Short mmCIF file of C-alpha atoms and ligand atoms in Angstrom, two decimals:
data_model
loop_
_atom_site.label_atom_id
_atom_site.label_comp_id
_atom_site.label_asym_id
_atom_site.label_seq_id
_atom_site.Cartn_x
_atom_site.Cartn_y
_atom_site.Cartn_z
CA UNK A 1 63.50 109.48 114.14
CA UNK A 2 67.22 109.57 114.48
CA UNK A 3 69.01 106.64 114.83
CA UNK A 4 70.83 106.43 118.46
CA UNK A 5 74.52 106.49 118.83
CA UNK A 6 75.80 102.81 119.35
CA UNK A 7 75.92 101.27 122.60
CA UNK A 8 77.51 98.01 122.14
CA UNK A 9 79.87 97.05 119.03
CA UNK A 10 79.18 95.25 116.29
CA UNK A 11 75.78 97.08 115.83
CA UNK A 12 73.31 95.24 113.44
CA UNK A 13 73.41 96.87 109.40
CA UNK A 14 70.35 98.55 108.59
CA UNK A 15 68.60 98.03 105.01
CA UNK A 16 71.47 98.20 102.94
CA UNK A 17 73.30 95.34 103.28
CA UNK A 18 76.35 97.15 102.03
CA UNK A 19 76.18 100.47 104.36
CA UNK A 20 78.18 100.34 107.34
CA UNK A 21 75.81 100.05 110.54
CA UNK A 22 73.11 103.48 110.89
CA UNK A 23 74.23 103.96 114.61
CA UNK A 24 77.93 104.34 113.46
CA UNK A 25 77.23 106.40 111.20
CA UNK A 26 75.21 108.54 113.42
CA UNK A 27 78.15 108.39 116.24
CA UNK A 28 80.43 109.78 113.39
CA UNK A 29 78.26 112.99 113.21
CA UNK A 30 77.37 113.08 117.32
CA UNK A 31 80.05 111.61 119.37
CA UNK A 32 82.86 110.43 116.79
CA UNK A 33 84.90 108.98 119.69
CA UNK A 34 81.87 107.12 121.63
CA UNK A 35 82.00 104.40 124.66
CA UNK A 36 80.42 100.90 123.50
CA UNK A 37 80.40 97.64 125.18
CA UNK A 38 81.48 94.36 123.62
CA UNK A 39 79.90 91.10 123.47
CA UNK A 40 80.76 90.25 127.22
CA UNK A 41 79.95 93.63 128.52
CA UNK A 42 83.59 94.97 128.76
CA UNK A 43 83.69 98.36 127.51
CA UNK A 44 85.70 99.79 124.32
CA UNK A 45 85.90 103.47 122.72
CA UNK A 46 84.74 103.36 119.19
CA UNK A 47 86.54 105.92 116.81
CA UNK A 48 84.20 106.41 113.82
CA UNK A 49 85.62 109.30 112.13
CA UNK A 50 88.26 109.08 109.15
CA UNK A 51 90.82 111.77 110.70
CA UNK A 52 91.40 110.49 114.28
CA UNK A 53 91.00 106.86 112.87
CA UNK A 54 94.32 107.49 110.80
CA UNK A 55 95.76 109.26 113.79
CA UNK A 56 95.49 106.73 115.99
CA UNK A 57 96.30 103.98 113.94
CA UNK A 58 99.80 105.78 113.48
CA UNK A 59 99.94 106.52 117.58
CA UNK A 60 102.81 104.55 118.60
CA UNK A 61 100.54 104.76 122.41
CA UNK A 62 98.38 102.37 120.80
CA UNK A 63 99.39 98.47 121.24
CA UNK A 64 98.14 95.58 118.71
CA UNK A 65 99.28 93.14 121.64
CA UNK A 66 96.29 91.36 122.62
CA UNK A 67 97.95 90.05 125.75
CA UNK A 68 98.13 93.57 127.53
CA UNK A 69 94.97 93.90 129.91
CA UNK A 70 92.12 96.15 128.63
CA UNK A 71 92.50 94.82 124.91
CA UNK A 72 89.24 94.55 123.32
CA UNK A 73 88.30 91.17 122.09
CA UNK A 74 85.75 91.44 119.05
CA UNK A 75 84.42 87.48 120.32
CA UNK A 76 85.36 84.75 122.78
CA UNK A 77 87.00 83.32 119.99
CA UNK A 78 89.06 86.51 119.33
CA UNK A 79 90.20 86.15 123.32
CA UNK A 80 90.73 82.51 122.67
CA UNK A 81 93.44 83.13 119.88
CA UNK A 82 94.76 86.71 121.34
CA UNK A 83 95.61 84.09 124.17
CA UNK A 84 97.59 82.22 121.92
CA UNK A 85 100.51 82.12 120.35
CA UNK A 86 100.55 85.56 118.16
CA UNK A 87 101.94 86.07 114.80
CA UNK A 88 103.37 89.64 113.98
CA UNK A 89 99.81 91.24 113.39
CA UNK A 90 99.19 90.82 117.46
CA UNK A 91 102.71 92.37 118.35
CA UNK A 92 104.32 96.31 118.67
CA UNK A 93 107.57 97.05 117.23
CA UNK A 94 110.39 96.50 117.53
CA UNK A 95 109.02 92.27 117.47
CA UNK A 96 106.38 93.33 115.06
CA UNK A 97 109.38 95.06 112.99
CA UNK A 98 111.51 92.06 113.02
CA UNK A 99 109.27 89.52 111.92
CA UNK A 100 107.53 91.79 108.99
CA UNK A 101 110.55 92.45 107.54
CA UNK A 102 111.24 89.25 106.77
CA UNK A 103 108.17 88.47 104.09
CA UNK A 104 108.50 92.61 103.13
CA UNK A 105 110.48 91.72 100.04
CA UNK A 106 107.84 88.89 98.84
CA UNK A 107 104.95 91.65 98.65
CA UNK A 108 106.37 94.60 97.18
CA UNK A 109 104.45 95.58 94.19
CA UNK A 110 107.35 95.02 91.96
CA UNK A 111 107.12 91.43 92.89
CA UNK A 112 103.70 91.32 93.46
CA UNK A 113 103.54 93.05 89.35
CA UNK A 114 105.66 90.09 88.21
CA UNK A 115 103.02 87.29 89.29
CA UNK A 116 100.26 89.24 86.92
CA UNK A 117 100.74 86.19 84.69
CA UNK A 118 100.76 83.39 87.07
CA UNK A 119 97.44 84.80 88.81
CA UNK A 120 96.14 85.62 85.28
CA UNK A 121 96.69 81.68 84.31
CA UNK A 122 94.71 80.72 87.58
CA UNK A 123 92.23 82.85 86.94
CA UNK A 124 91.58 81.85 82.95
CA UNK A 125 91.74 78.04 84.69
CA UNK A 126 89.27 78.42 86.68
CA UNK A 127 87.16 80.70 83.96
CA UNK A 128 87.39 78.09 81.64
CA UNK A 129 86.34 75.52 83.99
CA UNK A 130 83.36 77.57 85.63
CA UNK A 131 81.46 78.72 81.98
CA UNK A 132 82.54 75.92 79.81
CA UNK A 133 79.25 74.47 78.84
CA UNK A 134 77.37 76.23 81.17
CA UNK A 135 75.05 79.40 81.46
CA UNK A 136 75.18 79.72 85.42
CA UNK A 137 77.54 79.13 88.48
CA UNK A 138 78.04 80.01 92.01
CA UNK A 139 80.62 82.79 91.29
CA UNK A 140 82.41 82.10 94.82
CA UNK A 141 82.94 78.76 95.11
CA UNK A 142 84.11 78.52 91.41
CA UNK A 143 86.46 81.55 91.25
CA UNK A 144 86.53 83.88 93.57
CA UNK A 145 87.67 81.82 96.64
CA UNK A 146 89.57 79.14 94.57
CA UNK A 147 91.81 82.48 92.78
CA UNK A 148 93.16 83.78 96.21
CA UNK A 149 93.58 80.62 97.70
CA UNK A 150 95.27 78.86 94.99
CA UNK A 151 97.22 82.09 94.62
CA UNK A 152 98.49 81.98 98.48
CA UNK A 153 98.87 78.36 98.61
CA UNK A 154 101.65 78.83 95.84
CA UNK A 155 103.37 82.28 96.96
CA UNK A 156 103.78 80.28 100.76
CA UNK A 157 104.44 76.87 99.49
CA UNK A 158 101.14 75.13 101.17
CA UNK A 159 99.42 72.00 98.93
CA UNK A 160 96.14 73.12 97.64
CA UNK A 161 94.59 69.93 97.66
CA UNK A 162 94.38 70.32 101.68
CA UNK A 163 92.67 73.75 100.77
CA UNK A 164 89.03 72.43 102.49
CA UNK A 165 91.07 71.98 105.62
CA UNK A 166 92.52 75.32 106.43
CA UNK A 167 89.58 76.99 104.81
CA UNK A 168 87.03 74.77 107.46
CA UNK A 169 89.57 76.40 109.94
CA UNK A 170 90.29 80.14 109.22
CA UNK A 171 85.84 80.44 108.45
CA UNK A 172 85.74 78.87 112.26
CA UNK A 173 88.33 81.25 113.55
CA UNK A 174 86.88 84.05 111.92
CA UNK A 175 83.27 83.78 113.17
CA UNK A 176 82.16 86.09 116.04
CA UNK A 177 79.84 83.52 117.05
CA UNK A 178 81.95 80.08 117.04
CA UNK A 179 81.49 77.58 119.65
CA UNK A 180 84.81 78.08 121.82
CA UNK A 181 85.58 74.30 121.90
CA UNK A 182 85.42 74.50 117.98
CA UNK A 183 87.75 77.58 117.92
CA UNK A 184 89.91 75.68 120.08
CA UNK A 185 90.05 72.61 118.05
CA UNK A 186 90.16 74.92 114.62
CA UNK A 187 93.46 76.88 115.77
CA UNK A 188 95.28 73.81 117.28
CA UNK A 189 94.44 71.54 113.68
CA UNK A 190 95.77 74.52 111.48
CA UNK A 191 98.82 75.55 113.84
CA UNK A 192 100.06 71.55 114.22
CA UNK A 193 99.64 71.40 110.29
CA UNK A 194 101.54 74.59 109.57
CA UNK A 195 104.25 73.59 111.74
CA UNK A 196 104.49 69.59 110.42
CA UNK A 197 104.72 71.46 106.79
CA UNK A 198 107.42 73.86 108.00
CA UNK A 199 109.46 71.05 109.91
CA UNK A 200 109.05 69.19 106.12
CA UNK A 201 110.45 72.05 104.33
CA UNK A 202 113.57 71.78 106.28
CA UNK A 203 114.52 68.23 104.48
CA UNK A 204 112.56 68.90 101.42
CA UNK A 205 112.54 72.26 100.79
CA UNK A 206 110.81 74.47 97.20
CA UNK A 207 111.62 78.00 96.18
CA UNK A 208 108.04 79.31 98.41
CA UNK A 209 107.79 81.73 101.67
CA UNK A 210 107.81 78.67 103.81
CA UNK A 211 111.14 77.28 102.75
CA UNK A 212 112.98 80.71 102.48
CA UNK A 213 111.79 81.48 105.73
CA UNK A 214 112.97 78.02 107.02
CA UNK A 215 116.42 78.83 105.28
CA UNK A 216 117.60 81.64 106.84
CA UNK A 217 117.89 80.20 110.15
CA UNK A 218 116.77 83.09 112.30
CA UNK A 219 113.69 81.47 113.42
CA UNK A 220 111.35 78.49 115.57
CA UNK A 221 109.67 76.41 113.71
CA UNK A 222 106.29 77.84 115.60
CA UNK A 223 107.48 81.27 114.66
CA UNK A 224 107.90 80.41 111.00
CA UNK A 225 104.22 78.52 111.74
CA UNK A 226 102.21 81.27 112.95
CA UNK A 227 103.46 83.33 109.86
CA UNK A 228 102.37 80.98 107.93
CA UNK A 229 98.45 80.97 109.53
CA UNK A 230 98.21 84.42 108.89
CA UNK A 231 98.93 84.65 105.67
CA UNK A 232 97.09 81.48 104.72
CA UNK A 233 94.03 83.06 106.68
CA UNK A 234 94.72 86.99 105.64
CA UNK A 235 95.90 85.48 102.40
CA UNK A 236 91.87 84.04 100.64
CA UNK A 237 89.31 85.10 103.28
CA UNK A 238 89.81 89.07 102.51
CA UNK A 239 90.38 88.65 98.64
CA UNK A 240 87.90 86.12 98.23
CA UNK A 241 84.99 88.41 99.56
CA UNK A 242 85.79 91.33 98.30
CA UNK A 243 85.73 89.97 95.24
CA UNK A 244 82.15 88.35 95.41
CA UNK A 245 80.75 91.59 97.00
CA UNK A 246 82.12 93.74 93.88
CA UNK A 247 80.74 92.06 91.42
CA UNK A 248 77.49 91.87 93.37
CA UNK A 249 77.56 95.80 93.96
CA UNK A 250 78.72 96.33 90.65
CA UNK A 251 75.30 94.12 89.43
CA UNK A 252 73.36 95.99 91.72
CA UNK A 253 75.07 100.00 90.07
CA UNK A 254 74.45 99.28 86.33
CA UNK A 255 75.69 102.88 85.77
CA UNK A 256 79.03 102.16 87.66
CA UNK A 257 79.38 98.32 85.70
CA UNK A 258 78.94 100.35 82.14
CA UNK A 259 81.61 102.58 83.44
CA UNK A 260 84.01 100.13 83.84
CA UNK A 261 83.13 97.94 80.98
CA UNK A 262 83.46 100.63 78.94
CA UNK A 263 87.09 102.23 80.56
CA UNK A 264 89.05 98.91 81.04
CA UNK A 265 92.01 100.76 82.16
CA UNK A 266 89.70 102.39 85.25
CA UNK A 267 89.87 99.27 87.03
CA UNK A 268 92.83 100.16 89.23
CA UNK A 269 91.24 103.13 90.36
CA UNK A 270 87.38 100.93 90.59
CA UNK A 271 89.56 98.78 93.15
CA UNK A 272 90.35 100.92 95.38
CA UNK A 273 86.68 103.00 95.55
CA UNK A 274 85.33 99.23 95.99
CA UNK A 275 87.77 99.19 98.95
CA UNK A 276 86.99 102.21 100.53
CA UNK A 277 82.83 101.51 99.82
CA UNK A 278 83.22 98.09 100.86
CA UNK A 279 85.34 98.15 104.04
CA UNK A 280 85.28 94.21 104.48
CA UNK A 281 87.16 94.85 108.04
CA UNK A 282 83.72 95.36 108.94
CA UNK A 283 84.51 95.37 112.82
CA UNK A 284 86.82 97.69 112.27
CA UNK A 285 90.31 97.05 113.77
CA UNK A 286 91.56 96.62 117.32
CA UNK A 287 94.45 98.19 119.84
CA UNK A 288 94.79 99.13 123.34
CA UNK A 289 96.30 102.44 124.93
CA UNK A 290 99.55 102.50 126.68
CA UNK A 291 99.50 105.65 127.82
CA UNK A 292 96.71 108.77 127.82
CA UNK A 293 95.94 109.85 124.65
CA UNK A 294 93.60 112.86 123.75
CA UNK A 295 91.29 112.79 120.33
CA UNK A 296 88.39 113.91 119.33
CA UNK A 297 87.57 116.17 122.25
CA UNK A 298 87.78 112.43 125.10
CA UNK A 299 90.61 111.56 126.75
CA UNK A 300 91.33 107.62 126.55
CA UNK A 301 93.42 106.49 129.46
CA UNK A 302 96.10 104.18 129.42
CA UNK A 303 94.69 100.52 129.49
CA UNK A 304 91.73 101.17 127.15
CA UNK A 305 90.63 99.32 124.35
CA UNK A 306 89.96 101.49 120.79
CA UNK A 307 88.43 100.09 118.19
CA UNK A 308 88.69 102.32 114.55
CA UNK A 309 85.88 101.54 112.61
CA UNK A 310 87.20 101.40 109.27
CA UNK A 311 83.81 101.34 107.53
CA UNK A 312 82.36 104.57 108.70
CA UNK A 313 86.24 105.77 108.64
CA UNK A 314 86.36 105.27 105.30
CA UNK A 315 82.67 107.14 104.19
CA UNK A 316 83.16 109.72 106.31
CA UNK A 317 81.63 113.03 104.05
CA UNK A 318 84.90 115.24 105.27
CA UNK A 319 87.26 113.46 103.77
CA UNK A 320 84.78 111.71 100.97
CA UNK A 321 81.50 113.99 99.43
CA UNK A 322 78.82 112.12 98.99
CA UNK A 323 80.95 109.21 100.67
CA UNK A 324 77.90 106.53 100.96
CA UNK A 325 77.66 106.84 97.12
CA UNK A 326 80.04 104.19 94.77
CA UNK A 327 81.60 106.16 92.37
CA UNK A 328 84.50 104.65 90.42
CA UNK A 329 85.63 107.36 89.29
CA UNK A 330 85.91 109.44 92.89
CA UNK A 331 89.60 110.17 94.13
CA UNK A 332 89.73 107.58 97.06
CA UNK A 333 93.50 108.30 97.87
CA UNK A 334 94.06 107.25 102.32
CA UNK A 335 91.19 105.19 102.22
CA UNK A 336 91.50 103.05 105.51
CA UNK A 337 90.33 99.67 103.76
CA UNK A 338 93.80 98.22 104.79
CA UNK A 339 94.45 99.68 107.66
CA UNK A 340 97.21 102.64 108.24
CA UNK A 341 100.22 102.80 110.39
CA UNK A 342 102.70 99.65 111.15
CA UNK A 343 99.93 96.94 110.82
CA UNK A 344 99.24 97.88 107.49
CA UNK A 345 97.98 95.05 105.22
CA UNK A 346 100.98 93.58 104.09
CA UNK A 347 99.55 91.49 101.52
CA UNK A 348 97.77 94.92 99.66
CA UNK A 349 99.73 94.88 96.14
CA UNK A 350 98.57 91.05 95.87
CA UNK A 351 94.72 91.86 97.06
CA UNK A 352 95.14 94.60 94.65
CA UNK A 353 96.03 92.60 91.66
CA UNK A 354 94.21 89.95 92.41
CA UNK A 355 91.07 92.34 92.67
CA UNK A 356 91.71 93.69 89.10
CA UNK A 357 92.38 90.23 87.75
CA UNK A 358 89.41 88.61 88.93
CA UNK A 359 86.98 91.65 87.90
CA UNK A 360 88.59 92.13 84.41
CA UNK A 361 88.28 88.64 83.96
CA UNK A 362 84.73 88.00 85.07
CA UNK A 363 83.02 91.34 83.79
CA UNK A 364 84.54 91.54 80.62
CA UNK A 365 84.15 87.77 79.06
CA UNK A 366 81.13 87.69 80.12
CA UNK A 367 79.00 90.94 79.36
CA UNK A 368 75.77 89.24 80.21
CA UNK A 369 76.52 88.43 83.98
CA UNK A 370 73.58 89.09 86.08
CA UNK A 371 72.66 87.46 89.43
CA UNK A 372 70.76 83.64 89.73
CA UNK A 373 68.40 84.58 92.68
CA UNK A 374 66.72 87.78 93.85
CA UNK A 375 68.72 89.92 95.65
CA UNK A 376 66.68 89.71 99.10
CA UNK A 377 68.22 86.18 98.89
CA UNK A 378 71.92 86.86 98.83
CA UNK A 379 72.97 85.96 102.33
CA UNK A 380 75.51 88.52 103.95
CA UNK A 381 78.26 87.44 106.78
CA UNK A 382 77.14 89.34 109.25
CA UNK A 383 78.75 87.03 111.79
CA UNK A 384 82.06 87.01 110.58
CA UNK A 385 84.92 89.45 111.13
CA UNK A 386 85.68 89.42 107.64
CA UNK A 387 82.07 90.75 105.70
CA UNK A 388 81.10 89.27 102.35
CA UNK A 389 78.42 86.45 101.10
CA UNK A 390 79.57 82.73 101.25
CA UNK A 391 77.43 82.59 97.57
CA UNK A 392 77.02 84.39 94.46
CA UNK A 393 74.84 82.43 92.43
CA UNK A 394 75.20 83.74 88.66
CA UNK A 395 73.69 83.44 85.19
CA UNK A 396 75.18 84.70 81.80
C1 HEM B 1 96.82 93.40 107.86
C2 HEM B 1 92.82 94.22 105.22
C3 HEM B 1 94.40 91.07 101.86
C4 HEM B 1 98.07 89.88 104.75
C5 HEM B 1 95.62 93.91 107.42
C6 HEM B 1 94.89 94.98 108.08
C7 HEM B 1 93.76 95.18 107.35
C8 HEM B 1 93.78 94.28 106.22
C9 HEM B 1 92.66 96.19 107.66
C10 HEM B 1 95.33 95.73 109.34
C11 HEM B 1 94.99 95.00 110.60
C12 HEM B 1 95.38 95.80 111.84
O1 HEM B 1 95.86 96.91 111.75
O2 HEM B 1 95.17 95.27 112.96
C13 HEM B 1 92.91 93.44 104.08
C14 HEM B 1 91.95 93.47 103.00
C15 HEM B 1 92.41 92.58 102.05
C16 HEM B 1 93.63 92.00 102.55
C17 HEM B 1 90.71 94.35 102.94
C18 HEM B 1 91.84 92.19 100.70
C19 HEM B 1 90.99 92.86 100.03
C20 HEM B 1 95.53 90.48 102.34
C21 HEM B 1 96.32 89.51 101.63
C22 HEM B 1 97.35 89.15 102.48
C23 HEM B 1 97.21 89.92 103.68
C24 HEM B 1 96.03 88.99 100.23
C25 HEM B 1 98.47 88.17 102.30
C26 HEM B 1 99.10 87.82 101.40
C27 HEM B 1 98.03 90.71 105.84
C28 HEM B 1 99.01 90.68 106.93
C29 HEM B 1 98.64 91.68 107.82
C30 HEM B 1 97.46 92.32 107.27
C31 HEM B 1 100.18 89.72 107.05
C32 HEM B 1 99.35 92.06 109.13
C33 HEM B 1 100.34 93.17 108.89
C34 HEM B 1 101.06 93.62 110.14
O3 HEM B 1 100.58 93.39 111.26
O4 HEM B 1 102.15 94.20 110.00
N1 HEM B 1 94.94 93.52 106.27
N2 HEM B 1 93.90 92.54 103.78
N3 HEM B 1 96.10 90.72 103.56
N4 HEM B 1 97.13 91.72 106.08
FE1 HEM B 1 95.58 92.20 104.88
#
């Protein structure tokens, strides 16, 4: 029987935890541009398909502005902090412009390149730690959260030690299904401790994001503040999960894992298919129209929400054969796992190296990796906006 066309967004996965849901998949084929309606009934157009997704995404009649009426909230929580005070991913140009610009020159990949040995240190740290005198681990907790975290934490100038405090936070504010008074409490804790850091940087101030921004004087302390949240929370969440879910898929494609072992200089290119396959953004992301836009044969007036849903985007079989299938060594060139247009991820040369980093380092020292637990007992984070598994319990 064929699976129905979604009517309300997220739709559950179906077997494979690592497919994006059957019903969007199906709405690619039959209605690529379909209506849905979100958790509280309001109603959204989903764009499933890889062509209009990129279109749209580079539609200057699309707003990221979560204040404008019609904007589709993934959550309460997600209306509870698009009420708030935004940082630049929540605004259009030329505000967005103006504040991006200003951390543009920190992630360029020529920068980005020149950290290689600073993240390669953090990563043989926490190596060493993890495997010294041991033949099992859980391969999240001990390195692939810590690695992105730690990495952030130094890049923006925010003390790691505090790390299970604004990592309690940004999992609360990323859950679909968060109590509202905890989501509440969550994003006024982490916005009054980015700002008391950023007031403490003006008096004593390091060579990190924070401080620079402080220093040239162009901005509020809340503006410098909310920059700071979302790269602290954009900065480990993302990395941290893709990370856990490669290795896992790569455990769970023995074919694809020899590949790589045996090609070390593939893993650029085993990245990015692990991006596109993946598509952690597994809600797909969020605008609203400001003006009447036609696309894929339904007209989306002015004041509607449209989600692109990066996951089916991203496997859809016209722009990737056999797209459902991990294959390392496909061409995966405008995959949507970032994003596209204005709002793309900012922070993608640093996932990127961090990514090859973290797999080199893990696969390679230790060619007898395999998983701690059956499979059917991996846990997946269904409920979060960001996908992944909170553990990755591992034996070598
Ligand atoms: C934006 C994905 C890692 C910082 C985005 C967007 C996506 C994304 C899909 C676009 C959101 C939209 O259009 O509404 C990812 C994935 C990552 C990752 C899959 C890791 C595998 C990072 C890292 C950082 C970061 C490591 C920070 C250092 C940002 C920022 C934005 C963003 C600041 C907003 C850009 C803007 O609005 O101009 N990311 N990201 N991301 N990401 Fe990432």
């Amino acid at each position: 029987m064929a699976t129905a066309v979604p009517t309300t967004h997220p739709a559950p996965r179906g077997t494979c935890p690592f497919a994006p849901p059957p019903a969007y998949q199906q709405a690619r084929q039959d209605e690529p541009v379909s209506r849905v309606a979100l958790w509280d009934g309001s109603p959204s157009w989903l764009v499933t398909r890889h062509q209009d997704a990129r279109d749209l995404l580079a539609d200057p009649r699309l707003s990221a502005d979560a204040t404008r009426p019609g904007f589709p909230f993934l959550s309460a929580a997600a209306r509870h902090i698009g009420a708030g005070k935004a940082s630049f991913i929540r605004m259009d140009d030329p505000e967005h412009h103006r504040l991006r610009r200003m951390l543009t020159g920190d992630f360029t990949i020529r920068r980005t390149a020149a950290l290689r040995p600073a993240i390669q240190q953090v990563a043989d740290d926490l190596f060493t730690t993890m495997t010294t005198g041991r033949t099992g681990a859980d391969l999240v907790a001990e390195f692939a959260l810590p690695l992105p975290s730690l990495v952030i934490c130094l890049l923006l100038g925010v003390p790691y030690r505090d790390h299970e405090f604004f990592q309690r936070c940004s999992r609360t504010l990323l859950r679909r299904d968060s109590p509202i008074e905890q989501v509440v409490t969550a994003q006024q804790e982490l916005t009054d401790y980015l700002d008391a850091l950023t007031d403490r940087k003006r008096t004593e101030p390091d060579d990190a994001i924070l401080s620079r921004l402080v220093a040239r004087g162009e901005l509020t302390t809340e503006e410098i503040g909310a920059m700071g949240r979302l790269l602290l929370i954009a900065g480990h969440e993302t990395t941290a999960n893709m990370t856990a879910l490669s290795v896992l898929a790569l455990l769970q494609h023995p074919d694809q894992l020899a590949h790589l072992r045996a090609h070390p200089e593939a893993t650029p290119a085993a990245v990015e298919e692990l991006l596109r396959w993946l598509s952690i953004v597994q809600s797909g992301v969020t605008r609203v129209a400001v003006e009447d836009i036609e696309i894929g044969g339904v007209l989306i007036r002015a004041g509607e929400g449209v989600i692109c849903q990066l996951n089916t985007a991203n496997r859809d079989e016209d722009r990737y054969p056999d797209g459902d299938a991990l294959d390392l060594t496909r061409d995966t060139r405008r995959h949507l796992a970032f994003g596209f247009g204005v709002h793309q991820c900012l922070g993608q040369p640093l996932a990127r190296l961090e990514l090859e980093i973290a797999l080199d380092t893990v696969l390679r020292r230790l060619p007898g990796l395999r998983l701690a637990v059956p499979f059917e007992e991996i846990r997946f984070r269904h409920e979060m906006t960001v996908y992944g598994i909170d553990s990755l319990p591992v034996t070598w």
